[in-house]
PDB file of C-alpha atoms in Angstrom:
ATOM      1  CA  UNK C 271     -10.986  24.410 -24.006  1.00  0.00           C
ATOM      2  CA  UNK C 272     -11.556  23.539 -20.151  1.00  0.00           C
ATOM      3  CA  UNK C 273     -14.541  21.614 -19.025  1.00  0.00           C
ATOM      4  CA  UNK C 274     -15.831  24.739 -17.353  1.00  0.00           C
ATOM      5  CA  UNK C 275     -16.465  25.890 -20.973  1.00  0.00           C
ATOM      6  CA  UNK C 276     -17.786  22.611 -22.109  1.00  0.00           C
ATOM      7  CA  UNK C 277     -20.535  22.855 -19.119  1.00  0.00           C
ATOM      8  CA  UNK C 278     -21.821  26.200 -20.546  1.00  0.00           C
ATOM      9  CA  UNK C 279     -22.040  25.123 -24.387  1.00  0.00           C
ATOM     10  CA  UNK C 280     -25.159  23.948 -26.035  1.00  0.00           C
ATOM     11  CA  UNK C 281     -26.144  23.160 -29.761  1.00  0.00           C
ATOM     12  CA  UNK C 282     -27.288  26.453 -31.602  1.00  0.00           C
ATOM     13  CA  UNK C 283     -28.613  24.871 -34.569  1.00  0.00           C
ATOM     14  CA  UNK C 284     -31.825  26.300 -35.045  1.00  0.00           C
ATOM     15  CA  UNK C 285     -33.852  22.881 -35.865  1.00  0.00           C
ATOM     16  CA  UNK C 286     -32.151  21.563 -33.072  1.00  0.00           C
ATOM     17  CA  UNK C 287     -33.085  24.219 -30.447  1.00  0.00           C
ATOM     18  CA  UNK C 288     -36.701  24.325 -31.590  1.00  0.00           C
ATOM     19  CA  UNK C 289     -36.938  20.697 -30.942  1.00  0.00           C
ATOM     20  CA  UNK C 290     -34.653  19.951 -27.876  1.00  0.00           C
ATOM     21  CA  UNK C 291     -36.807  21.309 -25.221  1.00  0.00           C
ATOM     22  CA  UNK C 292     -38.176  18.959 -22.414  1.00  0.00           C
ATOM     23  CA  UNK C 293     -41.281  19.099 -20.327  1.00  0.00           C
ATOM     24  CA  UNK C 294     -39.284  19.787 -17.121  1.00  0.00           C
ATOM     25  CA  UNK C 295     -37.355  22.635 -18.769  1.00  0.00           C
ATOM     26  CA  UNK C 296     -34.099  20.758 -19.737  1.00  0.00           C
ATOM     27  CA  UNK C 297     -32.834  20.325 -23.368  1.00  0.00           C
ATOM     28  CA  UNK C 298     -31.942  17.308 -25.197  1.00  0.00           C
ATOM     29  CA  UNK C 299     -29.238  19.255 -26.835  1.00  0.00           C
ATOM     30  CA  UNK C 300     -27.177  19.592 -23.554  1.00  0.00           C
ATOM     31  CA  UNK C 301     -24.347  18.895 -22.583  1.00  0.00           C
ATOM     32  CA  UNK C 302     -22.470  18.480 -25.753  1.00  0.00           C
ATOM     33  CA  UNK C 303     -20.752  15.103 -25.531  1.00  0.00           C
ATOM     34  CA  UNK C 304     -16.911  15.676 -25.537  1.00  0.00           C
ATOM     35  CA  UNK C 305     -15.246  13.361 -28.325  1.00  0.00           C
ATOM     36  CA  UNK C 306     -11.325  13.797 -27.817  1.00  0.00           C
ATOM     37  CA  UNK C 307      -9.051  12.727 -31.046  1.00  0.00           C
ATOM     38  CA  UNK C 308      -6.225  10.403 -29.789  1.00  0.00           C
ATOM     39  CA  UNK C 309      -4.067  12.267 -27.707  1.00  0.00           C
ATOM     40  CA  UNK C 310      -6.593  15.249 -27.685  1.00  0.00           C
ATOM     41  CA  UNK C 311      -7.599  15.386 -24.134  1.00  0.00           C
ATOM     42  CA  UNK C 312      -4.912  16.891 -21.764  1.00  0.00           C
ATOM     43  CA  UNK C 313      -4.261  17.560 -18.163  1.00  0.00           C
ATOM     44  CA  UNK C 314      -2.547  21.090 -17.487  1.00  0.00           C
ATOM     45  CA  UNK C 315      -2.170  21.773 -13.940  1.00  0.00           C
ATOM     46  CA  UNK C 316      -2.874  25.574 -12.988  1.00  0.00           C
ATOM     47  CA  UNK C 317      -2.778  27.153  -9.407  1.00  0.00           C
ATOM     48  CA  UNK C 318      -5.569  26.599  -7.387  1.00  0.00           C
ATOM     49  CA  UNK C 319      -7.963  29.796  -6.730  1.00  0.00           C
ATOM     50  CA  UNK C 320     -10.351  29.029  -3.736  1.00  0.00           C
ATOM     51  CA  UNK C 321     -12.281  31.980  -4.272  1.00  0.00           C
ATOM     52  CA  UNK C 322     -12.810  31.056  -7.984  1.00  0.00           C
ATOM     53  CA  UNK C 323     -13.685  27.662  -6.894  1.00  0.00           C
ATOM     54  CA  UNK C 324     -16.365  28.653  -4.516  1.00  0.00           C
ATOM     55  CA  UNK C 325     -17.667  31.442  -6.977  1.00  0.00           C
ATOM     56  CA  UNK C 326     -18.020  28.821 -10.025  1.00  0.00           C
ATOM     57  CA  UNK C 327     -19.519  25.612  -8.083  1.00  0.00           C
ATOM     58  CA  UNK C 328     -22.941  26.918  -8.010  1.00  0.00           C
ATOM     59  CA  UNK C 329     -22.881  28.131 -11.615  1.00  0.00           C
ATOM     60  CA  UNK C 330     -22.026  24.735 -12.939  1.00  0.00           C
ATOM     61  CA  UNK C 331     -24.619  22.209 -14.337  1.00  0.00           C
ATOM     62  CA  UNK C 332     -23.666  19.556 -11.712  1.00  0.00           C
ATOM     63  CA  UNK C 333     -25.513  16.854 -13.650  1.00  0.00           C
ATOM     64  CA  UNK C 334     -23.989  17.350 -16.922  1.00  0.00           C
ATOM     65  CA  UNK C 335     -20.461  17.922 -15.077  1.00  0.00           C
ATOM     66  CA  UNK C 336     -20.742  14.372 -13.643  1.00  0.00           C
ATOM     67  CA  UNK C 337     -22.049  12.987 -16.986  1.00  0.00           C
ATOM     68  CA  UNK C 338     -18.894  14.417 -18.960  1.00  0.00           C
ATOM     69  CA  UNK C 339     -16.436  13.193 -16.191  1.00  0.00           C
ATOM     70  CA  UNK C 340     -17.884   9.731 -16.231  1.00  0.00           C
ATOM     71  CA  UNK C 341     -17.752   9.599 -20.242  1.00  0.00           C
ATOM     72  CA  UNK C 342     -14.109  10.558 -20.371  1.00  0.00           C
ATOM     73  CA  UNK C 343     -13.213   8.485 -17.334  1.00  0.00           C
ATOM     74  CA  UNK C 344     -11.560  11.422 -15.281  1.00  0.00           C
ATOM     75  CA  UNK C 345     -13.395  11.785 -12.375  1.00  0.00           C
ATOM     76  CA  UNK C 346     -16.051  10.070 -10.291  1.00  0.00           C
ATOM     77  CA  UNK C 347     -18.509  12.698  -8.994  1.00  0.00           C
ATOM     78  CA  UNK C 348     -21.274  12.066  -6.382  1.00  0.00           C
ATOM     79  CA  UNK C 349     -24.678  12.465  -7.759  1.00  0.00           C
ATOM     80  CA  UNK C 350     -25.180  15.871  -5.682  1.00  0.00           C
ATOM     81  CA  UNK C 351     -22.925  18.368  -4.647  1.00  0.00           C
ATOM     82  CA  UNK C 352     -22.244  17.536  -0.739  1.00  0.00           C
ATOM     83  CA  UNK C 353     -23.509  19.628   1.979  1.00  0.00           C
ATOM     84  CA  UNK C 354     -21.168  22.196   3.009  1.00  0.00           C
ATOM     85  CA  UNK C 355     -18.919  21.943  -0.313  1.00  0.00           C
ATOM     86  CA  UNK C 356     -18.092  25.611  -0.155  1.00  0.00           C
ATOM     87  CA  UNK C 357     -16.393  25.043   3.318  1.00  0.00           C
ATOM     88  CA  UNK C 358     -14.471  21.528   2.085  1.00  0.00           C
ATOM     89  CA  UNK C 359     -10.975  22.695   0.639  1.00  0.00           C
ATOM     90  CA  UNK C 360     -10.206  19.022  -0.681  1.00  0.00           C
ATOM     91  CA  UNK C 361     -13.624  19.042  -2.541  1.00  0.00           C
ATOM     92  CA  UNK C 362     -13.130  22.386  -4.007  1.00  0.00           C
ATOM     93  CA  UNK C 363      -9.678  21.497  -5.123  1.00  0.00           C
ATOM     94  CA  UNK C 364     -10.786  18.404  -7.268  1.00  0.00           C
ATOM     95  CA  UNK C 365     -13.880  20.156  -8.741  1.00  0.00           C
ATOM     96  CA  UNK C 366     -11.112  23.288  -9.724  1.00  0.00           C
ATOM     97  CA  UNK C 367      -8.864  20.820 -10.927  1.00  0.00           C
ATOM     98  CA  UNK C 368     -11.626  18.943 -12.919  1.00  0.00           C
ATOM     99  CA  UNK C 369     -13.059  22.147 -14.730  1.00  0.00           C
ATOM    100  CA  UNK C 370      -9.895  24.146 -15.041  1.00  0.00           C
ATOM    101  CA  UNK C 371      -7.089  21.575 -15.813  1.00  0.00           C
ATOM    102  CA  UNK C 372      -8.521  19.212 -18.175  1.00  0.00           C
ATOM    103  CA  UNK C 373      -8.368  20.674 -21.491  1.00  0.00           C
ATOM    104  CA  UNK C 374      -9.851  19.214 -24.864  1.00  0.00           C
ATOM    105  CA  UNK C 375      -6.961  20.380 -27.355  1.00  0.00           C
ATOM    106  CA  UNK C 376      -8.334  18.317 -30.223  1.00  0.00           C
ATOM    107  CA  UNK C 377     -11.611  16.594 -31.019  1.00  0.00           C
ATOM    108  CA  UNK C 378     -15.580  17.531 -31.015  1.00  0.00           C
ATOM    109  CA  UNK C 379     -18.349  18.533 -29.292  1.00  0.00           C
ATOM    110  CA  UNK C 380     -21.223  16.325 -30.394  1.00  0.00           C
ATOM    111  CA  UNK C 381     -24.767  17.474 -29.929  1.00  0.00           C
ATOM    112  CA  UNK C 382     -26.714  14.450 -28.169  1.00  0.00           C
ATOM    113  CA  UNK C 383     -29.969  15.569 -30.035  1.00  0.00           C
ATOM    114  CA  UNK C 384     -29.397  16.247 -33.741  1.00  0.00           C
ATOM    115  CA  UNK C 385     -25.669  14.899 -33.784  1.00  0.00           C
ATOM    116  CA  UNK C 386     -24.034  18.224 -35.119  1.00  0.00           C
ATOM    117  CA  UNK C 387     -20.270  17.891 -34.620  1.00  0.00           C
ATOM    118  CA  UNK C 388     -18.486  21.086 -33.314  1.00  0.00           C
ATOM    119  CA  UNK C 389     -14.745  20.947 -34.150  1.00  0.00           C
ATOM    120  CA  UNK C 390     -12.019  21.611 -31.500  1.00  0.00           C
ATOM    121  CA  UNK C 391      -8.856  22.461 -32.811  1.00  0.00           C
ATOM    122  CA  UNK C 392      -5.969  24.058 -30.545  1.00  0.00           C
ATOM    123  CA  UNK C 393      -8.446  24.066 -27.854  1.00  0.00           C
ATOM    124  CA  UNK C 394     -11.041  26.541 -29.413  1.00  0.00           C
ATOM    125  CA  UNK C 395     -14.286  25.274 -30.002  1.00  0.00           C
ATOM    126  CA  UNK C 396     -15.681  26.278 -33.512  1.00  0.00           C
ATOM    127  CA  UNK C 397     -19.317  26.844 -32.952  1.00  0.00           C
ATOM    128  CA  UNK C 398     -20.045  28.823 -36.069  1.00  0.00           C
ATOM    129  CA  UNK C 399     -23.169  27.521 -38.044  1.00  0.00           C
ATOM    130  CA  UNK C 400     -23.733  27.023 -41.807  1.00  0.00           C
ATOM    131  CA  UNK C 401     -26.214  29.162 -43.195  1.00  0.00           C
ATOM    132  CA  UNK C 402     -28.684  26.435 -43.509  1.00  0.00           C
ATOM    133  CA  UNK C 403     -28.421  25.620 -39.709  1.00  0.00           C
ATOM    134  CA  UNK C 404     -29.374  29.280 -38.739  1.00  0.00           C
TER     135      UNK C 404
END
């Protein structure tokens, strides 16, 4: 699972969703914390696509990406997306490498609000809920 995917996911447990909203419009259940197993986080190089990098940049939740990158120790990102980032090839390359080349192969995605762990096996997050969680 790439970090771009993790940047989109949130806890889907009904009780969590019902209590996770914050007054500022955010959610206590986002972002899901990446907890890799030993050796479960890998870097797999992929060809850089500037068009994809430019189109994904405004869609990323920058604060969530920054938090995840810091927790994993894979990148130090600025607090805000720099002005003119869309035309800075070096910046686009580094963001592209972060969101598309860092893979969680084995581990868990952990909800920071309710503590629900979503297992990731062979790079696939299992977001299925039990009956009592719906």
